[in-house]
Short mmCIF file of C-alpha atoms and ligand atoms in Angstrom, two decimals:
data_model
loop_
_atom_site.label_atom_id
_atom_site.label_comp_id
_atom_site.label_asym_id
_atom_site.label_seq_id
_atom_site.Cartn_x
_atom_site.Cartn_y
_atom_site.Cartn_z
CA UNK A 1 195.24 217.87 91.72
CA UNK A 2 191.85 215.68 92.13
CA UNK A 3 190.55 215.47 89.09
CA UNK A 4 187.14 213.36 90.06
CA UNK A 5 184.98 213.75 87.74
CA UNK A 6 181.93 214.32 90.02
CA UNK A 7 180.03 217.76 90.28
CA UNK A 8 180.91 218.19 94.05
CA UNK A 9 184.51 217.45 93.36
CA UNK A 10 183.88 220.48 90.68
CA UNK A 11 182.00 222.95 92.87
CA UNK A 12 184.60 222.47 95.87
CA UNK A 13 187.50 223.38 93.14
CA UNK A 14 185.01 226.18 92.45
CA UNK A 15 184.59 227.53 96.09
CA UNK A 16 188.51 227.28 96.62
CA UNK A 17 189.47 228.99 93.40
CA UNK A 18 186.76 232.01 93.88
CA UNK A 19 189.04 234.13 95.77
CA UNK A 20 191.56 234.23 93.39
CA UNK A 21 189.56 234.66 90.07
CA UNK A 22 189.75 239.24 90.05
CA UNK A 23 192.94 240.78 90.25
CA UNK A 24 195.31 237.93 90.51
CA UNK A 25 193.81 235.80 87.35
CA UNK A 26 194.47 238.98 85.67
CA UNK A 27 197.96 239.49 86.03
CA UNK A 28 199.31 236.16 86.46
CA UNK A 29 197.19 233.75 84.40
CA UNK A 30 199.58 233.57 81.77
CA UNK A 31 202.48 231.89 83.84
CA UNK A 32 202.72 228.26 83.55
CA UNK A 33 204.54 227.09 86.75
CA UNK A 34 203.97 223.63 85.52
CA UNK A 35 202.13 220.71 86.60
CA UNK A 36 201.22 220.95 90.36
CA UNK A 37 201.80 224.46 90.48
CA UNK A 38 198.78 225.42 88.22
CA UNK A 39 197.11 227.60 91.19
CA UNK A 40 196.89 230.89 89.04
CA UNK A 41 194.29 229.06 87.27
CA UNK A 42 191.14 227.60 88.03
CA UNK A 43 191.55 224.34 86.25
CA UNK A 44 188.11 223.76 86.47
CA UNK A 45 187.49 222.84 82.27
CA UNK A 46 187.20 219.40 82.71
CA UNK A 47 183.93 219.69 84.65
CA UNK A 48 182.87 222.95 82.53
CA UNK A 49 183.42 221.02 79.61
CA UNK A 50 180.98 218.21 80.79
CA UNK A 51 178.49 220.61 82.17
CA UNK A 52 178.94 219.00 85.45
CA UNK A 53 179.50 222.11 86.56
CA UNK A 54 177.75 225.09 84.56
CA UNK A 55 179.47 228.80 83.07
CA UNK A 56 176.16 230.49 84.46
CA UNK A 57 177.49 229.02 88.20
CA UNK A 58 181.17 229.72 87.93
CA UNK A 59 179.90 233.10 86.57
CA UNK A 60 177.40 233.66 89.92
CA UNK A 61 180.03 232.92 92.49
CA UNK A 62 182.36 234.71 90.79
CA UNK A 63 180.11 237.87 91.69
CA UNK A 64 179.72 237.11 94.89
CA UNK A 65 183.47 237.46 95.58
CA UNK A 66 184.37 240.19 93.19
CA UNK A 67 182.66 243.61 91.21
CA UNK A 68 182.16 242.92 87.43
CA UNK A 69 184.96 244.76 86.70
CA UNK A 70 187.37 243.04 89.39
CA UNK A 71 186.89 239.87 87.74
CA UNK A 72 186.35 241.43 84.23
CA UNK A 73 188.85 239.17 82.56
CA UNK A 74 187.90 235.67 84.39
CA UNK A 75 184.04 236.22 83.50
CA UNK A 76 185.84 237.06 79.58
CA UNK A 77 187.53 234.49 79.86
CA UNK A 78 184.56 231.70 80.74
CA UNK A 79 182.69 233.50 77.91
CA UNK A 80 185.35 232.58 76.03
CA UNK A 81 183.94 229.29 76.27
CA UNK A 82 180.70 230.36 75.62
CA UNK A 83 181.51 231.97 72.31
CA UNK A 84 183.51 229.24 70.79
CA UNK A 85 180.11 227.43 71.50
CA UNK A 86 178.07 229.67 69.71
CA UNK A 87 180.40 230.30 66.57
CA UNK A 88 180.52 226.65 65.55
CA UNK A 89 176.63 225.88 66.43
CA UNK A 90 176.10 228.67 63.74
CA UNK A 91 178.98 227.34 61.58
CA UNK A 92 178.73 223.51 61.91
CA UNK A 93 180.70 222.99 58.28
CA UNK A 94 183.13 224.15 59.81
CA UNK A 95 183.92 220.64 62.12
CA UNK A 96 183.05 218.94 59.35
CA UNK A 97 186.11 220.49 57.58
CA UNK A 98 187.82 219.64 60.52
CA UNK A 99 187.42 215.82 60.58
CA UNK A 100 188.02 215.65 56.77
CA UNK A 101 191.31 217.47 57.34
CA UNK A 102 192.06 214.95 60.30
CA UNK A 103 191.43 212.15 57.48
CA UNK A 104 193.37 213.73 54.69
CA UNK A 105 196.57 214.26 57.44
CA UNK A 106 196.56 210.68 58.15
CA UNK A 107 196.34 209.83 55.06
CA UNK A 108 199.36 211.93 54.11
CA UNK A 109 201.42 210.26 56.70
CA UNK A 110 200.77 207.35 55.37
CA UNK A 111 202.05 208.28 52.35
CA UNK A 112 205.27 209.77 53.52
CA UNK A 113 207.90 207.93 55.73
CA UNK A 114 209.49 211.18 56.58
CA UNK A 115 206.65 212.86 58.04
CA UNK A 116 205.36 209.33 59.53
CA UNK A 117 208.47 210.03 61.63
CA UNK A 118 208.53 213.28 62.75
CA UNK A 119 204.49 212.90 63.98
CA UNK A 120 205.55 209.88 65.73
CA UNK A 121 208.36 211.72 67.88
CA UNK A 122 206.25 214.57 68.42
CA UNK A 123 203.38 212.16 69.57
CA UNK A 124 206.17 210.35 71.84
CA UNK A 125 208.30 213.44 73.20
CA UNK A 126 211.14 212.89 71.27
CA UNK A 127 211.88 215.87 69.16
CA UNK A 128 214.72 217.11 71.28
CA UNK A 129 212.50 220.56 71.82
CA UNK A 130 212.50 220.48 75.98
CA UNK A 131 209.26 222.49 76.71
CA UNK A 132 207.31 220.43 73.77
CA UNK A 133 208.57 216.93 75.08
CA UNK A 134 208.00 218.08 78.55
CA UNK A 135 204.62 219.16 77.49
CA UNK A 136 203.10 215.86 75.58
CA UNK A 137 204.50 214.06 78.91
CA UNK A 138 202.09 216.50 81.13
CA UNK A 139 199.28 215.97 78.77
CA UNK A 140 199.65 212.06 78.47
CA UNK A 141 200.01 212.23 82.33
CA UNK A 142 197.31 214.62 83.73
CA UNK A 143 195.13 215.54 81.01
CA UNK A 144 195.29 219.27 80.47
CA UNK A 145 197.98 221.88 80.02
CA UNK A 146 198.11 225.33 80.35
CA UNK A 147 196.62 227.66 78.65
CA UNK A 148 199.65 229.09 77.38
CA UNK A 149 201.47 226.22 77.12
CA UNK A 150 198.48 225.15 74.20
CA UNK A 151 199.15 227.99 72.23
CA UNK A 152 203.03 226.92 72.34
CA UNK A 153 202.33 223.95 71.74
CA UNK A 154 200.50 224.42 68.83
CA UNK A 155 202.70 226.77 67.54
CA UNK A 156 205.61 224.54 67.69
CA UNK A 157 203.56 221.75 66.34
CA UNK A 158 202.46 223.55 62.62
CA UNK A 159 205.30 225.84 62.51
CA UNK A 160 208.53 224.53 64.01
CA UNK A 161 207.70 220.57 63.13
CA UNK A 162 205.44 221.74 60.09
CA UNK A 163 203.06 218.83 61.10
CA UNK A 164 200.00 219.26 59.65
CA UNK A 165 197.65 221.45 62.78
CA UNK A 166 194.36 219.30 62.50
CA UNK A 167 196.30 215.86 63.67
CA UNK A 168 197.53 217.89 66.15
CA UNK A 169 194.01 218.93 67.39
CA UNK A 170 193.27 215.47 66.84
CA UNK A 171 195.77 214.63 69.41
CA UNK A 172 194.78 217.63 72.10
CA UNK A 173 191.22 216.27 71.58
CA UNK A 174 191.94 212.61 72.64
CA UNK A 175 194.35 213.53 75.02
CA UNK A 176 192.32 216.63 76.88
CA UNK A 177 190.27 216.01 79.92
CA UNK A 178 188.31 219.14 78.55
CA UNK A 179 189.03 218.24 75.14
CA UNK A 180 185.89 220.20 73.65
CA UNK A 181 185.15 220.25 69.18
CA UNK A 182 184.41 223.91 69.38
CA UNK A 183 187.30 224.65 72.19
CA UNK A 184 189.84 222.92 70.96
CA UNK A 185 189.32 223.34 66.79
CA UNK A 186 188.90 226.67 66.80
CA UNK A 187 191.56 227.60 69.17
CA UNK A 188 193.80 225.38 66.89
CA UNK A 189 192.51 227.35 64.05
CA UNK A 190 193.63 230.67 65.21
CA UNK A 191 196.59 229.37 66.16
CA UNK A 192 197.17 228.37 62.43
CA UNK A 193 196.28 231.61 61.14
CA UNK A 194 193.00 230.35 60.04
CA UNK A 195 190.39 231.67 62.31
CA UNK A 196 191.96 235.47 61.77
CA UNK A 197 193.01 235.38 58.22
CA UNK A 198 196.73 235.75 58.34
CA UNK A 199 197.29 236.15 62.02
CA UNK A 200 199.14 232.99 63.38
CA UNK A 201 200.17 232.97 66.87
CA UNK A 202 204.01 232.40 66.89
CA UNK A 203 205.70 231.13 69.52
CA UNK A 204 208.89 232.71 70.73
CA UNK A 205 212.01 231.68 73.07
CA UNK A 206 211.74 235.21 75.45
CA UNK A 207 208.36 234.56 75.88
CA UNK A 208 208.37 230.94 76.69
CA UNK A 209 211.17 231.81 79.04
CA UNK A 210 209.45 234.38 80.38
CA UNK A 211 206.33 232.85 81.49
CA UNK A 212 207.70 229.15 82.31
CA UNK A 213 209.99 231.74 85.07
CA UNK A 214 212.64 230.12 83.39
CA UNK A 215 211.63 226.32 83.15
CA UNK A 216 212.32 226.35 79.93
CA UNK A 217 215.05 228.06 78.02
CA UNK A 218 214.45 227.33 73.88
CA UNK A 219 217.62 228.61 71.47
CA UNK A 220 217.12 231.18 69.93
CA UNK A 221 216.80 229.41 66.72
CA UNK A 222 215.60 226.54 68.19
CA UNK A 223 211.58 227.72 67.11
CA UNK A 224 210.41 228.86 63.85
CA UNK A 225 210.92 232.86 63.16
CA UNK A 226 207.89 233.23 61.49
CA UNK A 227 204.48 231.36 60.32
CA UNK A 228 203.50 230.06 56.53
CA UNK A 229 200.29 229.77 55.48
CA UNK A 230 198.53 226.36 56.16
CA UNK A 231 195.93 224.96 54.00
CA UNK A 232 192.41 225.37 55.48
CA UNK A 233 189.42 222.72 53.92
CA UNK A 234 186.83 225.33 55.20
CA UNK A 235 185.38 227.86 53.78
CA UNK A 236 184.37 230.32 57.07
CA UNK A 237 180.95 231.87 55.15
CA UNK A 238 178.21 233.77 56.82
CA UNK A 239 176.89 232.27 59.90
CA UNK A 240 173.68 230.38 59.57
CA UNK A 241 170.72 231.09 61.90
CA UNK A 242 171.11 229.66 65.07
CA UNK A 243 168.89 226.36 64.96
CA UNK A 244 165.17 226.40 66.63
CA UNK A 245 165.13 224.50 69.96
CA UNK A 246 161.97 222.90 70.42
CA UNK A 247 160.05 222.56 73.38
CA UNK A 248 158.73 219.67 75.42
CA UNK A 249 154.85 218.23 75.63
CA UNK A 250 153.30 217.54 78.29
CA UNK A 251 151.30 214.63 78.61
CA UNK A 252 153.54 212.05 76.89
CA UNK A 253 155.30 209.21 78.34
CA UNK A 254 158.80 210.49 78.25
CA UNK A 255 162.35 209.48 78.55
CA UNK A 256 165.30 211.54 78.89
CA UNK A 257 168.25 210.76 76.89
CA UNK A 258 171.72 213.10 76.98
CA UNK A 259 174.84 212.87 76.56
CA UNK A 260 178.60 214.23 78.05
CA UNK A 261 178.05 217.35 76.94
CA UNK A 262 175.03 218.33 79.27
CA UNK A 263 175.96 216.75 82.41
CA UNK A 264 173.34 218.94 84.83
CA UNK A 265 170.16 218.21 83.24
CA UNK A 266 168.34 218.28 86.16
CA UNK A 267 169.35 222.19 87.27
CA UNK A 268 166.93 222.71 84.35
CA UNK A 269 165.43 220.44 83.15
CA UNK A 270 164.25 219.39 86.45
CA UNK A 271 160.30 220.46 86.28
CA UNK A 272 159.73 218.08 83.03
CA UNK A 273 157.86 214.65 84.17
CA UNK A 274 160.04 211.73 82.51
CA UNK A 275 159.70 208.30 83.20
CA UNK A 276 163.07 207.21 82.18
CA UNK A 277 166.68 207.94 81.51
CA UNK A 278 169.44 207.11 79.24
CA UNK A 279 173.17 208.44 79.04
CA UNK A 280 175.37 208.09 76.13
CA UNK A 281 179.04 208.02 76.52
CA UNK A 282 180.26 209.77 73.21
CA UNK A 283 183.71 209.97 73.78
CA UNK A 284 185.42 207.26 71.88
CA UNK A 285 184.09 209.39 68.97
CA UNK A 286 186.55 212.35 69.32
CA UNK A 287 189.11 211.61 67.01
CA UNK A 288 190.21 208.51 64.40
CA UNK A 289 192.76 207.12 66.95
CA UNK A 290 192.52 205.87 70.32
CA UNK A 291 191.22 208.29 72.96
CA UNK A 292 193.10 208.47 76.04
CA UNK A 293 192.43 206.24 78.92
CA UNK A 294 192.24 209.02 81.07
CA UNK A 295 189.66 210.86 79.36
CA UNK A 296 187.44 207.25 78.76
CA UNK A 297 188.02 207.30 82.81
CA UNK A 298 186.73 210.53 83.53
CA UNK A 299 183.76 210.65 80.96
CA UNK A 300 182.38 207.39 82.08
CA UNK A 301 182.60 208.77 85.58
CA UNK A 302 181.31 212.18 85.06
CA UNK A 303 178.44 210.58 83.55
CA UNK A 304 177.52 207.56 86.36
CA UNK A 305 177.59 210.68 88.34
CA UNK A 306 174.87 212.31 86.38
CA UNK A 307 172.57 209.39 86.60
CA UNK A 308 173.28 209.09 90.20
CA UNK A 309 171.73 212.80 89.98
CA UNK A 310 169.12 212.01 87.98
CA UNK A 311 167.76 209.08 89.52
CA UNK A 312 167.66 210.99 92.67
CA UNK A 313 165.99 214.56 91.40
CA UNK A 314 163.48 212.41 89.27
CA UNK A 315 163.36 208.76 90.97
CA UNK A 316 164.28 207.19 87.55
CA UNK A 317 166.16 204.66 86.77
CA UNK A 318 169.22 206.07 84.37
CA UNK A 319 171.15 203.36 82.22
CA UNK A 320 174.63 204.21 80.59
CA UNK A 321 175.81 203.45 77.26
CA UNK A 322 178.41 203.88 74.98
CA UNK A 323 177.74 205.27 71.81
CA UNK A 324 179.05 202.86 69.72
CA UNK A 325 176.37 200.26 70.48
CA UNK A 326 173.92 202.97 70.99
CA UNK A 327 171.66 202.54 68.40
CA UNK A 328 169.50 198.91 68.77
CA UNK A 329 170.05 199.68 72.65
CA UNK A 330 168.11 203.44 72.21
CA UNK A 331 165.22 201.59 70.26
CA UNK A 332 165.02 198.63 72.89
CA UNK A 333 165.37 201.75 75.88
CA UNK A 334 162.14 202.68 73.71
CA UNK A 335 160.22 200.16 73.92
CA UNK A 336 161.02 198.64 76.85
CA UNK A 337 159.90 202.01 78.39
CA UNK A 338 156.58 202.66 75.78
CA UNK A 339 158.24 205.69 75.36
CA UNK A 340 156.26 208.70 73.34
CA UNK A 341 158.38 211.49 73.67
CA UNK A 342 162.26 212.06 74.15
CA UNK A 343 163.81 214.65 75.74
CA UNK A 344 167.44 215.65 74.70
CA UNK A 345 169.16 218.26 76.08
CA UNK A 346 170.77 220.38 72.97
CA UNK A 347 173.82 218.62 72.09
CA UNK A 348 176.32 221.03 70.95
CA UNK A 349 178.27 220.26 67.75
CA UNK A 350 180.73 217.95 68.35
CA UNK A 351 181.32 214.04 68.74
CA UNK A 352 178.14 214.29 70.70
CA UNK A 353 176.21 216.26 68.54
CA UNK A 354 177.06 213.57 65.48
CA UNK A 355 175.60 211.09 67.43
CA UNK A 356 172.94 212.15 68.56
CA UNK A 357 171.60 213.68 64.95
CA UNK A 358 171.73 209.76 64.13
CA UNK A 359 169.62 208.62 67.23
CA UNK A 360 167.19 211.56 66.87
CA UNK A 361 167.07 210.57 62.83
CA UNK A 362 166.21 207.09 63.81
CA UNK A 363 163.76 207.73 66.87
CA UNK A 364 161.71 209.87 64.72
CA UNK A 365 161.54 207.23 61.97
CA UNK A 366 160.15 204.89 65.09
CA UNK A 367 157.55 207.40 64.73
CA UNK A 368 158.78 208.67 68.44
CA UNK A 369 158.35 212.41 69.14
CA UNK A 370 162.14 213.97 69.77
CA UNK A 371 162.18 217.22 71.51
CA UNK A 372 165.97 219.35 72.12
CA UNK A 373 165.36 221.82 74.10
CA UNK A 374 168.32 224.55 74.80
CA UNK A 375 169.47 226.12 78.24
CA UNK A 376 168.79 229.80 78.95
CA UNK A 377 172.60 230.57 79.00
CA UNK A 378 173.01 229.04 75.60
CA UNK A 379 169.66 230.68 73.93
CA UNK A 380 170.99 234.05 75.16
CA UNK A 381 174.47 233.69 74.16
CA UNK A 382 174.89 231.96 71.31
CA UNK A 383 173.01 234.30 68.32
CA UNK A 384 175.66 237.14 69.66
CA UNK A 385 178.99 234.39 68.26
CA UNK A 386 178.28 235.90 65.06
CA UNK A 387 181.78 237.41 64.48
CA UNK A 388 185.15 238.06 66.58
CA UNK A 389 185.06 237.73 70.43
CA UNK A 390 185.45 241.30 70.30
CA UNK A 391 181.67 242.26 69.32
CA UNK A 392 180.53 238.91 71.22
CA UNK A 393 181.92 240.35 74.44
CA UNK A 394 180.29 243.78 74.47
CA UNK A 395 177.24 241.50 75.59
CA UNK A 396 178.62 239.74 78.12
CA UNK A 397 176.88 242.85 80.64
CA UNK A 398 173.20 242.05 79.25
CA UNK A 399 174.11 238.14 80.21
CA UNK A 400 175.18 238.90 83.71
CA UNK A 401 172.02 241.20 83.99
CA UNK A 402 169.79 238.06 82.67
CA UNK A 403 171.68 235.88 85.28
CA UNK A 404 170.80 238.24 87.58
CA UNK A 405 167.15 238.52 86.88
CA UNK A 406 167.39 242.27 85.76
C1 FAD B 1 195.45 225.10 71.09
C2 FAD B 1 194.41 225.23 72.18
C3 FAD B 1 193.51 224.19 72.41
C4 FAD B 1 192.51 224.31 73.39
N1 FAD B 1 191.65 223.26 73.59
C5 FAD B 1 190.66 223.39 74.52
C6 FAD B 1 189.74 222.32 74.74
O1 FAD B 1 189.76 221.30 74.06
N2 FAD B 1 188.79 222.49 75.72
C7 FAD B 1 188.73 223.63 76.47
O2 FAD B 1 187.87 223.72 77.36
N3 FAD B 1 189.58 224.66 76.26
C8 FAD B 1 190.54 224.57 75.32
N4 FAD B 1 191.41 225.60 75.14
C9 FAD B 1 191.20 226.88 75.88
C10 FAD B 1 191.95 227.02 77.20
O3 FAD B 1 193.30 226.69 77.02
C11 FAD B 1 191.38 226.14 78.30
O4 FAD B 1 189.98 226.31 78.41
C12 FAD B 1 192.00 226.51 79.67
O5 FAD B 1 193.39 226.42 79.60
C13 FAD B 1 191.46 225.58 80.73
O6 FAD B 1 192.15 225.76 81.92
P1 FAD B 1 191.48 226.43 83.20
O7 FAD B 1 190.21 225.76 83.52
O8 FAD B 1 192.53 226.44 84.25
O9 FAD B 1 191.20 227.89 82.65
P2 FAD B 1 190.93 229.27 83.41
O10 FAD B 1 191.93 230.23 82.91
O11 FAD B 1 190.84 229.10 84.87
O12 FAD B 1 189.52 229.72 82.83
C14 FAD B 1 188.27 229.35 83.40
C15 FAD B 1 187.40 228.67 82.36
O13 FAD B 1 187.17 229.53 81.25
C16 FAD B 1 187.18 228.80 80.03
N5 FAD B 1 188.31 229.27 79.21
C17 FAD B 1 189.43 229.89 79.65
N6 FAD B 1 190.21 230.25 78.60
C18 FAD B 1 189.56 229.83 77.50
C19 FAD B 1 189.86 229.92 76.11
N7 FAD B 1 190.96 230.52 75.65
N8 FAD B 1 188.99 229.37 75.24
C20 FAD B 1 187.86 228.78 75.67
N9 FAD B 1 187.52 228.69 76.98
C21 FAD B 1 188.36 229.20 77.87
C22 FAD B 1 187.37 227.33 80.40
O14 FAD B 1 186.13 226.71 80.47
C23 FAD B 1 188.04 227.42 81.75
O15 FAD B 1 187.79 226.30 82.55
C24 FAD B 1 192.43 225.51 74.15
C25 FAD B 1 193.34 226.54 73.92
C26 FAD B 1 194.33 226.40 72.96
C27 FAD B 1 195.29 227.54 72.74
#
């Protein structure tokens, strides 16, 4: 699998996976044939994730192969995506939860020899559970895992080990390629029986057989035979409104600044006059620990190959920084550049979006106007992540008719 994290690299994976995204994602996306035999999947999240490639794309050349309905549950299943999106942007408490529970768990294991243990040989393959030590190896090798495998997985994790679910998040989140806050936490979440009150996803032996044709065998009382309840720090609450974008002005000396999380700006974006771009590599900030070298890899390489982009569409020059030293370097970037006006592309919630609340905070103190505008996708998506996926998806048609310019 090449994994280079450059949008042609993405849209070639695209063009060969297109024929297969109707009726044969549909009935065999759920078998995990393991690595190098993912090819009833797209694996196309890393770039998704980064925006190098975007949903509205895969979504377009999805139609061009297939009917709506032939490819009804690949275009669900990008939405998917979409809607995770949209239900923490209008629930952002909801990550914060999530890192304090992170905190608390490590503090626990601190605490507690016994559990110290048992996280370490999950974390090192060594619990004696095949398809779980087979499946931290795959991760720790290549960077993503099935999706059915991550519902196992997670499974195994809070009920079998009874390690506490956010560290292992934590873990997914610094270990995934497409490691994604709203992706990953709230998939983690419903695992857990959190995100459906009461309604954890178990993992069972005849299933994992089943769909691993036989790769893996568990005992029958090898997994946990049912879920507990797990403690959740956050309280779900009515969504809040989803936050104004705001629009650029013209006339300013501008400077575009984004992050990994909007890795396309110039597909549209591209019409706003800047005279200057910055890039801000966010992903040490995913979790406490340290983030995979893999995933620093492909980041910092997904995002030379957005300034590449950029420098070309706008004939700018883009630098690239890491967050942690981001914030003297954004004010010098400022100056340097008499900047009036900054452009950043809506940063989702997330690592990303933490940092960038702090940069925007500070540029604005500079007396420096800060402008976040939001993609068309997102504006049209994102109110609808109100509730389940269930009412989310019944407007999935009016978003292919807006992609379609009906
Ligand atoms: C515990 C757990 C953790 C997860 N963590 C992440 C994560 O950090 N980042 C992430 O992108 N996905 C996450 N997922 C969702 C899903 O597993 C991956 O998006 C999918 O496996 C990526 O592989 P693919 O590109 O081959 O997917 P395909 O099946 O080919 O789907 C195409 C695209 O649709 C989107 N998609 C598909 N299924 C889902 C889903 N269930 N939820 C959200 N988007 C979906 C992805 O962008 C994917 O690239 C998680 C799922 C679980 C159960």
């Amino acid at each position: 699998m090449d994994w280079s994290a450059e949008r042609a690299a993405g849209l070639t994976r695209l063009q060969a996976y297109l024929p297969r995204a109707g009726r044969d994602y549909a009935r065999l996306r759920n078998h995990d044939l393991g690595p190098q035999h993912h090819e009833h999947v797209s694996q196309l999240s890393p770039w998704v994730r980064h925006r190098l490639i975007r949903e509205e794309e895969i979504i377009a050349g999805v139609l061009e192969h297939h009917s709506a309905e032939g490819a009804e549950k690949f275009i669900q299943e990008v939405c998917w995506r979409t809607y995770w999106k949209g239900w923490l942007e209008l629930r952002p408490w909801v990550w914060q939860a999530y890192r304090r529970e992170v905190a608390l768990g490590l503090a626990e294991v601190d605490d507690d020899t016994r559990l110290s243990e048992r996280l370490n040989r999950a974390c090192q393959g060594r619990t004696g559970i095949d398809c779980f030590d087979h499946w931290i190896a795959e991760l720790r090798d290549t960077g993503y895992l099935h999706n059915h495998a991550r519902m196992w997985f997670a499974s195994i994790w809070t009920f079998t080990l009874k390690l506490p679910w956010a560290l292992g998040a934590d873990h997914f989140l610094r270990h995934l390629l497409d490691g994604d806050a709203a992706s990953n936490t709230l998939s983690w979440r419903w695992v857990a029986g959190l995100q459906t009150r009461g309604k954890a996803y178990l993992a069972r032996p005849d299933n994992i057989a089943r769909y691993t044709e036989g790769r893996f065998r568990p005992g029958s009382s090898e997994l946990a035979d049912a879920a507990f309840e797990v403690r959740d720090m956050a309280e779900m609450g009515d969504p809040r409104p989803l936050q104004a974008a705001t629009e650029v002005a013209s006339g300013k000396r501008t400077g575009l600044l984004f992050t990994e999380d909007e890795l396309t700006p110039e597909l549209w974006l591209g019409d706003v006059a800047i005279s200057t771009a910055l890039a801000i590599d966010c992903s040490a900030d995913r979790g406490p620990g340290t983030v995979a070298p893999l995933v620093r890899d492909f980041t910092r390489q997904a995002i030379a190959d957005a300034c590449r982009r950029t420098t070309a569409h706008w004939d700018v020059d883009c630098e690239q920084l890491d967050a942690a030293v981001a914030g003297r370097e954004v004010e010098d970037w400022v100056r340097r550049n008499q900047l009036e006006q900054v452009v950043i592309p809506w940063t989702p919630i997330g690592p990303g979006g933490d940092v960038v609340e702090v940069l925007a905070g500070m540029l604005e103190s500079h007396g420096v106007h800060v402008v976040t505008p939001r993609n068309r996708w997102d504006e049209l998506a994102w109110p609808h992540a109100t509730h389940g996926f269930f009412r989310f998806r019944k407007h999935i048609p009016t978003l292919l008719d807006a992609l379609a310019g009906r």
